[in-house]
XYZ file of C-alpha atoms in Angstrom:
536
model
C 31.126 -57.001 -87.961
C 31.231 -53.257 -87.691
C 28.459 -53.161 -85.012
C 30.426 -55.803 -82.971
C 33.525 -53.846 -83.282
C 31.900 -50.565 -82.330
C 30.510 -52.328 -79.046
C 33.983 -53.822 -78.288
C 35.585 -50.269 -78.425
C 32.846 -48.536 -76.096
C 33.445 -51.552 -73.567
C 37.372 -51.019 -73.484
C 36.536 -47.241 -72.929
C 34.275 -47.569 -70.027
C 36.626 -50.355 -68.560
C 39.733 -47.795 -68.802
C 37.646 -44.993 -67.212
C 36.676 -47.428 -64.284
C 40.314 -48.139 -63.818
C 41.223 -44.650 -63.897
C 38.538 -43.765 -61.172
C 39.646 -46.694 -58.853
C 43.231 -45.626 -59.465
C 42.445 -42.005 -58.272
C 40.451 -43.204 -55.278
C 43.432 -45.450 -54.157
C 45.936 -42.591 -54.545
C 43.515 -40.271 -52.628
C 43.173 -43.026 -49.802
C 46.747 -43.443 -49.613
C 47.502 -39.729 -49.196
C 44.858 -39.338 -46.410
C 46.529 -42.344 -44.749
C 49.985 -40.854 -45.046
C 48.741 -37.625 -43.722
C 47.269 -39.495 -40.755
C 50.242 -41.321 -40.067
C 52.412 -38.153 -40.381
C 50.016 -36.404 -37.939
C 49.956 -39.226 -35.563
C 53.786 -39.487 -35.411
C 54.054 -35.797 -34.830
C 51.464 -36.148 -31.914
C 53.591 -38.987 -30.528
C 56.663 -37.092 -30.777
C 55.056 -34.124 -29.293
C 53.522 -36.132 -26.251
C 57.109 -37.841 -25.775
C 58.680 -34.229 -25.592
C 55.818 -32.997 -23.206
C 56.260 -35.900 -21.063
C 59.902 -35.378 -20.481
C 59.233 -31.720 -19.466
C 56.137 -32.695 -17.271
C 53.657 -30.898 -19.588
C 49.953 -32.366 -20.137
C 49.784 -34.396 -23.173
C 47.501 -33.798 -26.049
C 45.421 -36.067 -28.556
C 45.443 -36.092 -32.094
C 43.883 -33.434 -34.392
C 40.612 -35.334 -34.777
C 40.276 -36.298 -31.022
C 41.585 -32.806 -29.524
C 39.267 -31.084 -26.942
C 39.125 -27.089 -26.651
C 39.515 -26.296 -23.058
C 37.964 -22.889 -21.781
C 38.891 -21.267 -18.409
C 35.855 -21.674 -15.845
C 35.561 -17.903 -15.174
C 35.003 -17.307 -18.955
C 32.151 -19.961 -19.047
C 30.624 -18.390 -15.864
C 30.836 -14.797 -17.403
C 29.199 -16.088 -20.641
C 26.525 -17.706 -18.912
C 25.701 -14.724 -16.669
C 25.569 -12.439 -19.701
C 23.261 -14.917 -21.832
C 21.061 -14.954 -18.624
C 20.871 -11.268 -18.191
C 19.915 -10.726 -21.900
C 17.146 -13.129 -21.808
C 15.857 -11.590 -18.419
C 16.155 -7.905 -19.753
C 14.901 -8.601 -23.272
C 12.457 -11.314 -22.852
C 11.234 -11.925 -19.331
C 11.072 -8.370 -17.870
C 9.264 -7.067 -21.103
C 6.792 -9.968 -21.028
C 6.130 -9.331 -17.358
C 5.458 -5.520 -18.246
C 3.163 -6.379 -20.809
C 1.125 -8.764 -18.840
C 0.946 -6.298 -15.880
C -0.018 -3.307 -18.359
C -2.781 -5.587 -19.815
C -4.014 -6.349 -16.439
C -4.202 -2.754 -15.380
C -5.939 -1.579 -18.589
C -8.639 -4.361 -17.814
C -9.038 -3.289 -14.242
C -9.345 0.291 -15.245
C -11.976 -0.709 -17.850
C -13.895 -2.601 -15.227
C -13.852 -0.004 -12.429
C -14.495 3.039 -14.862
C -18.255 2.632 -14.846
C -18.674 1.509 -11.514
C -16.770 4.333 -9.530
C -18.805 7.355 -8.463
C -15.451 9.283 -8.356
C -13.630 8.589 -11.550
C -9.838 8.073 -11.361
C -8.185 11.319 -12.310
C -5.291 11.518 -14.623
C -2.818 12.815 -11.770
C -3.296 9.585 -9.983
C -2.539 7.620 -13.057
C 0.764 9.672 -13.907
C 3.998 7.769 -13.580
C 5.686 8.124 -10.425
C 9.099 9.550 -11.832
C 7.063 12.348 -13.539
C 5.531 13.400 -10.382
C 8.986 13.239 -8.536
C 10.099 15.605 -11.197
C 7.281 17.748 -10.944
C 7.610 17.992 -6.977
C 11.501 18.288 -7.197
C 11.443 21.196 -9.797
C 8.384 22.968 -8.451
C 9.168 26.747 -8.416
C 8.088 27.090 -4.738
C 10.114 24.232 -3.647
C 13.282 25.461 -5.779
C 13.093 28.981 -4.002
C 12.860 27.461 -0.615
C 15.647 25.142 -1.573
C 17.874 28.137 -2.802
C 17.042 29.935 0.563
C 18.084 27.117 2.640
C 21.295 26.526 0.788
C 22.149 30.183 1.161
C 21.554 29.780 4.918
C 23.739 26.762 5.394
C 26.405 27.926 2.999
C 26.306 25.195 0.759
C 25.570 24.498 -3.072
C 22.091 24.383 -4.384
C 22.977 20.963 -5.831
C 23.670 19.533 -2.280
C 20.266 20.751 -1.004
C 18.607 19.659 -4.413
C 19.825 16.093 -3.467
C 17.940 16.280 -0.135
C 14.997 17.524 -1.998
C 15.085 14.597 -4.457
C 15.379 12.021 -1.549
C 12.211 13.617 0.228
C 10.228 13.451 -3.211
C 11.100 9.753 -3.644
C 10.027 8.945 -0.127
C 6.795 10.916 -0.390
C 5.449 10.472 -3.829
C 3.197 7.386 -4.264
C 3.160 5.054 -7.263
C -0.581 4.266 -7.589
C -1.319 0.967 -9.376
C -5.002 0.167 -10.025
C -4.501 -3.395 -10.302
C -2.887 -3.474 -6.879
C -5.459 -1.342 -5.153
C -8.749 -2.651 -6.741
C -7.682 -6.263 -7.005
C -5.034 -7.216 -4.470
C -5.511 -4.304 -2.044
C -9.242 -4.554 -1.710
C -9.164 -8.253 -1.485
C -6.415 -8.183 1.272
C -8.388 -5.334 3.254
C -11.663 -7.408 3.002
C -9.850 -10.698 4.045
C -8.101 -9.069 6.856
C -10.867 -6.851 8.335
C -13.465 -9.780 8.129
C -10.900 -12.085 9.657
C -11.169 -10.150 12.978
C -14.357 -8.153 12.836
C -17.978 -7.997 11.804
C -17.814 -4.995 9.530
C -20.703 -2.740 9.208
C -21.355 0.485 7.072
C -23.694 1.970 9.509
C -24.890 5.226 8.035
C -24.511 7.106 4.824
C -25.695 10.579 4.235
C -27.477 10.927 1.075
C -24.869 13.464 -0.069
C -21.874 11.843 1.128
C -21.103 9.472 -1.519
C -23.175 11.201 -4.274
C -22.068 11.998 -7.866
C -19.833 14.961 -7.817
C -18.984 17.242 -10.769
C -15.401 16.335 -12.452
C -14.100 19.521 -10.996
C -14.691 18.726 -7.380
C -11.952 17.537 -5.053
C -13.220 15.172 -2.465
C -11.627 14.727 0.961
C -12.563 12.119 3.436
C -11.773 13.251 6.946
C -11.995 10.822 9.865
C -11.112 10.229 13.389
C -8.276 7.928 14.172
C -8.852 4.756 16.440
C -6.585 2.115 15.157
C -4.019 1.547 12.399
C -6.688 -0.778 10.805
C -8.621 2.627 9.875
C -6.795 2.539 6.611
C -8.065 -1.059 5.783
C -11.528 -0.382 7.130
C -12.465 2.726 5.109
C -10.464 1.316 1.916
C -12.712 -1.666 2.045
C -15.954 0.187 2.692
C -15.345 3.080 0.080
C -13.517 1.016 -2.719
C -16.693 0.644 -4.638
C -17.028 4.281 -5.077
C -13.484 5.743 -5.180
C -9.675 5.162 -4.662
C -8.393 7.353 -1.791
C -4.895 8.563 -1.199
C -4.085 8.491 2.553
C -1.259 10.489 4.265
C 0.529 7.626 5.934
C 2.584 8.132 9.183
C 6.074 7.447 9.700
C 5.799 3.818 10.446
C 4.813 3.382 6.899
C 8.321 4.443 5.779
C 9.198 0.794 6.891
C 9.675 -1.847 4.326
C 7.339 -3.947 3.061
C 4.833 -1.468 4.383
C 5.997 1.393 2.332
C 6.057 -0.605 -0.749
C 2.417 -1.757 -0.395
C 1.203 1.781 0.731
C 2.752 3.647 -2.114
C 1.360 1.124 -4.520
C -2.200 1.858 -3.039
C -1.591 5.540 -3.522
C -0.757 6.494 -0.069
C 2.063 9.179 0.290
C 4.137 9.196 3.457
C 4.163 12.058 5.948
C 6.849 12.761 8.578
C 4.515 14.786 10.935
C 6.993 15.969 13.636
C 9.881 16.794 11.152
C 10.673 20.406 11.499
C 12.402 20.885 8.048
C 11.458 23.956 6.037
C 12.296 22.187 2.809
C 10.155 19.266 3.886
C 7.026 21.208 4.930
C 7.010 23.109 1.710
C 7.408 19.759 -0.538
C 4.576 18.330 1.550
C 2.440 21.467 0.938
C 3.252 21.382 -2.838
C 2.404 17.712 -3.084
C -0.981 17.865 -1.284
C -1.852 20.916 -3.427
C -0.894 19.408 -6.666
C -2.889 16.272 -5.958
C -5.763 18.165 -4.746
C -5.838 20.357 -7.865
C -5.545 17.265 -9.750
C -8.742 15.803 -8.272
C -7.237 12.845 -6.284
C -9.688 11.989 -3.466
C -7.922 12.473 -0.087
C -8.243 10.472 3.082
C -7.163 12.523 6.114
C -7.075 11.327 9.896
C -7.661 14.758 11.328
C -6.355 13.966 14.896
C -2.949 13.252 13.400
C -2.180 10.377 15.450
C -4.037 7.564 17.211
C -6.619 8.509 20.001
C -5.026 7.704 23.402
C -8.259 8.229 25.265
C -10.990 6.707 23.057
C -12.400 10.329 22.231
C -12.136 12.414 19.217
C -9.206 14.768 20.127
C -8.143 18.113 19.014
C -7.375 18.271 15.277
C -4.089 18.879 13.594
C -5.099 21.190 10.541
C -1.857 21.265 8.714
C -3.194 19.317 5.648
C -6.573 21.055 5.884
C -4.649 24.208 5.460
C -2.634 23.147 2.469
C -5.919 21.880 0.831
C -8.002 25.168 1.434
C -5.345 27.228 -0.338
C -5.876 25.770 -3.660
C -9.469 27.143 -3.722
C -9.633 29.930 -6.212
C -12.762 32.084 -6.101
C -12.839 32.742 -9.804
C -12.587 29.011 -10.772
C -15.407 26.393 -11.102
C -13.561 24.070 -9.006
C -15.006 23.068 -5.453
C -13.537 21.138 -2.472
C -16.000 18.948 -0.504
C -15.077 17.498 2.876
C -16.836 14.214 4.009
C -16.726 13.423 7.799
C -16.364 9.730 8.549
C -16.799 8.422 12.382
C -15.159 5.028 13.065
C -15.695 2.993 16.103
C -14.727 -0.596 17.375
C -15.730 -3.068 19.940
C -12.113 -3.802 20.187
C -9.005 -1.882 19.069
C -5.904 -3.793 18.176
C -3.737 -1.370 19.740
C -5.734 -0.924 23.021
C -3.123 -2.170 25.477
C -0.429 0.084 24.145
C -2.639 3.068 23.906
C -4.146 2.644 27.449
C -0.930 1.598 29.412
C 1.396 4.222 27.786
C -0.189 7.126 26.230
C 2.942 8.268 24.546
C 3.692 5.025 23.052
C 3.340 4.761 19.309
C 4.972 3.450 16.136
C 6.253 6.823 15.308
C 10.007 6.709 16.110
C 10.369 2.918 16.671
C 12.545 0.912 14.939
C 11.546 -1.171 11.743
C 12.355 -4.362 13.717
C 10.008 -3.288 16.309
C 7.210 -2.557 13.982
C 7.513 -5.432 11.737
C 8.212 -7.669 14.773
C 5.203 -6.687 16.594
C 2.963 -6.884 13.565
C 4.061 -10.426 12.774
C 3.816 -11.561 16.522
C 0.060 -10.232 16.563
C -0.858 -12.008 13.269
C 0.888 -15.100 14.424
C -0.790 -15.225 17.980
C -4.190 -14.642 16.372
C -3.409 -17.493 13.830
C -2.244 -19.878 16.877
C -5.603 -18.971 18.627
C -7.510 -19.722 15.497
C -5.972 -23.096 14.978
C -6.366 -24.027 18.629
C -9.898 -22.945 18.980
C -9.119 -20.068 21.669
C -9.680 -17.286 19.294
C -12.022 -14.729 20.931
C -12.732 -12.367 18.083
C -12.901 -8.703 18.068
C -16.711 -7.848 17.871
C -17.854 -5.248 15.436
C -16.067 -2.576 13.397
C -18.382 0.307 12.127
C -17.934 3.478 10.085
C -20.479 6.175 9.296
C -20.254 8.656 6.459
C -21.888 12.130 7.474
C -23.020 15.220 5.771
C -20.617 16.851 3.633
C -19.178 20.353 3.571
C -18.610 22.422 0.486
C -15.725 24.557 0.984
C -16.859 26.888 -1.650
C -20.254 27.443 -0.138
C -18.818 27.647 3.282
C -16.121 30.268 2.453
C -18.778 32.108 0.517
C -21.146 32.478 3.217
C -18.489 33.946 5.448
C -16.919 35.922 2.801
C -13.418 34.234 2.931
C -10.953 33.881 -0.006
C -8.551 30.959 1.032
C -6.165 31.686 -1.881
C -5.288 35.376 -0.897
C -6.080 35.689 2.888
C -3.507 36.853 5.198
C -1.773 34.209 7.558
C -3.527 35.348 10.830
C -6.958 35.255 9.246
C -6.228 32.207 7.223
C -5.173 30.242 10.323
C -8.382 31.515 12.036
C -10.521 30.519 9.107
C -8.955 27.131 9.066
C -9.353 26.644 12.794
C -13.085 27.311 12.493
C -13.518 24.987 9.628
C -11.563 22.227 11.388
C -13.846 22.690 14.454
C -16.914 22.276 12.351
C -15.601 19.378 10.623
C -14.649 17.712 14.109
C -18.181 18.385 15.145
C -19.715 16.537 12.375
C -17.195 13.427 13.172
C -18.144 13.440 16.840
C -22.021 13.324 15.939
C -21.683 10.476 13.588
C -19.343 8.260 15.894
C -21.091 4.655 15.593
C -22.803 3.602 18.956
C -21.535 -0.223 19.528
C -21.985 -2.818 22.193
C -18.701 -2.864 24.225
C -18.594 1.042 24.551
C -22.339 1.025 25.684
C -21.722 -1.548 28.299
C -18.566 -0.077 29.572
C -20.373 3.181 30.102
C -23.270 1.511 32.060
C -20.564 -0.425 34.333
C -18.500 2.790 34.915
C -21.671 4.771 35.846
C -22.958 2.180 38.340
C -19.541 1.594 40.072
C -21.179 -1.485 41.978
C -21.958 -5.031 40.941
C -24.678 -5.330 38.607
C -26.710 -8.481 37.080
C -26.746 -9.198 33.381
C -30.331 -8.385 32.881
C -30.023 -4.867 34.390
C -26.737 -4.210 32.622
C -28.186 -5.094 29.278
C -31.382 -3.136 30.071
C -29.593 -0.076 30.905
C -27.339 -0.247 27.941
C -30.476 -0.561 25.598
C -31.943 2.678 27.329
C -28.939 4.713 26.755
C -28.820 3.550 22.962
C -32.624 4.367 22.396
C -31.825 7.728 24.079
C -29.037 8.541 21.912
C -31.027 7.412 18.821
C -33.776 10.032 19.741
C -31.026 12.661 19.663
C -29.698 11.609 16.299
C -26.986 9.232 17.012
C -26.377 6.298 14.740
C -26.516 2.841 16.288
C -24.183 0.454 14.793
C -25.880 -2.653 16.358
C -29.325 -1.926 15.219
C -29.257 -4.142 12.165
C -29.155 -7.415 14.327
C -31.244 -5.777 16.860
C -30.113 -3.900 19.903
C -30.683 -6.763 22.413
C -28.771 -9.133 20.150
C -26.003 -6.748 19.564
C -25.625 -6.050 23.364
C -25.787 -9.613 24.447
C -22.854 -10.473 21.991
C -20.905 -7.581 23.132
C -21.314 -8.831 26.868
C -20.209 -12.357 25.845
C -17.295 -10.863 24.267
C -16.201 -8.708 27.274
C -16.633 -11.988 29.264
C -14.538 -14.198 27.010
C -11.615 -11.374 27.364
C -11.908 -11.702 31.152
C -12.721 -7.871 31.443
C -15.519 -8.788 33.857
C -15.808 -11.165 36.953
C -18.849 -12.654 38.792
C -19.110 -12.383 42.626
C -20.773 -14.905 44.657
C -24.143 -13.697 44.048
C -23.726 -13.967 40.218
C -23.411 -10.421 39.665
C -21.135 -8.699 37.213
C -18.248 -5.945 38.192
C -15.256 -4.834 36.320
C -11.884 -6.549 36.896
C -9.804 -3.956 38.682
C -6.902 -3.963 36.482
C -9.147 -3.415 33.405
C -11.061 -0.186 34.673
C -8.595 2.004 32.460
C -9.373 -0.058 29.405
C -13.183 0.137 30.021
C -12.827 3.793 30.451
C -11.064 4.079 27.167
C -14.115 2.366 25.382
C -16.805 4.293 27.313
C -15.058 7.700 26.356
C -16.530 7.373 22.758
C -20.163 7.134 24.136
C -19.557 9.843 26.991
C -18.380 12.226 24.225
C -21.188 11.530 21.778
C -23.840 12.196 24.514
C -22.280 15.499 25.538
C -22.024 16.628 21.726
C -25.680 15.776 21.133
C -26.869 17.418 24.171
C -25.290 20.654 22.921
C -26.744 20.302 19.481
C -30.262 19.281 20.673
């Protein structure tokens, strides 16, 4: 009995607890329902009032929508996008490029005969600051400010603008990967490229303290690509590009390849001093220079008088008590067909210098487009051969020591005379190594005969001149394929270009309108023959 009574009591206790829990739940649900009905009634009353006043109505608390202004949403989206770009995408791209650059530098370090100097790898902003705040530049800037009657800060702003225009931003990845491949593709798309002759000392191993300067004649604006392509396995050259290179996108591409932009005809004391100091800093830093000693494209096909400004800047850096040397390597360039031939022959004063950016960019795109169209339609003629020879280098230390000249301290009159003598010797070596190609040879024979001539006699006479030049030390650019084959290919090129015509007897003669053009090409052989006759 006692156990049954105990179970009965526990059952009653649990039953009461369950009833109490159900009661609490019912009370809670009733309270929630009451609150919902109250809120709904309030919403209905509010919507009724809003409708009377013409205001937009709103839903209940549970179904209400938060509305944001469109400008706020756009602003938040732009800020979020900028955050992602600046803190994620751009750092990722920089890391990727730094990794590629380091890999390229590691790959080319063992291959290059002339190693990449630290100056060439210095950040562009650092070089700009070094040039802007160079002591000699600052002295000239202060002098000009006093002469103009303006503050130094105004002149310094001009100095900073010149520095940003002039200083390159060398990128090994762009130079050795993109630049080299672009130069190789572009040159080989138009020409059969040949490295004709290399003197045993011209691309040898120089001491780290040696500054190397490649000096060449200037036949075409493609000379940059040709020499870069041929010498890229040995060094990375820094060229002084003309004013046309200030035009975008040429300026961006050339600066990334290490070129510095030169305004050759700008008579400004500040600019000349800045150009001098940059060239001298780069020379002392061991940057291999590339200089077109004529300063402009050859208008007559010859190697013309030199412009020795850059040569003078470079020679001033040679100190007699230092162990450093400067070596000038002459380069001779010649083509079977020069891209700018019509412009150079028809108007000797026409050049890219001073032309608008639309003219330069438009003419370049028109030329490339016309060649692509000719290629697609099967009417492309081709440009024949492009050849470069590397001659016997000149050691400036040995050259100056033999003549007892100290370029660092010599007075201006004697300095100019010494630089002129050095320039004449460099020019002479360039003239002696101009490549002998088929079109210049054939043009020479046609102009000398002045009358119609048969194909066989033309080829025989041209071969005779080539062999004569070879015995005197000239370098025949067509010799690898055989002189006869090279001359025959050159003759076919001239016929396809309609430079020659056949008479009724089948004899060849020059088209009267093309006489000046053939004279342009023959001048390279005429000058070479004259030079070799003097030295032999």
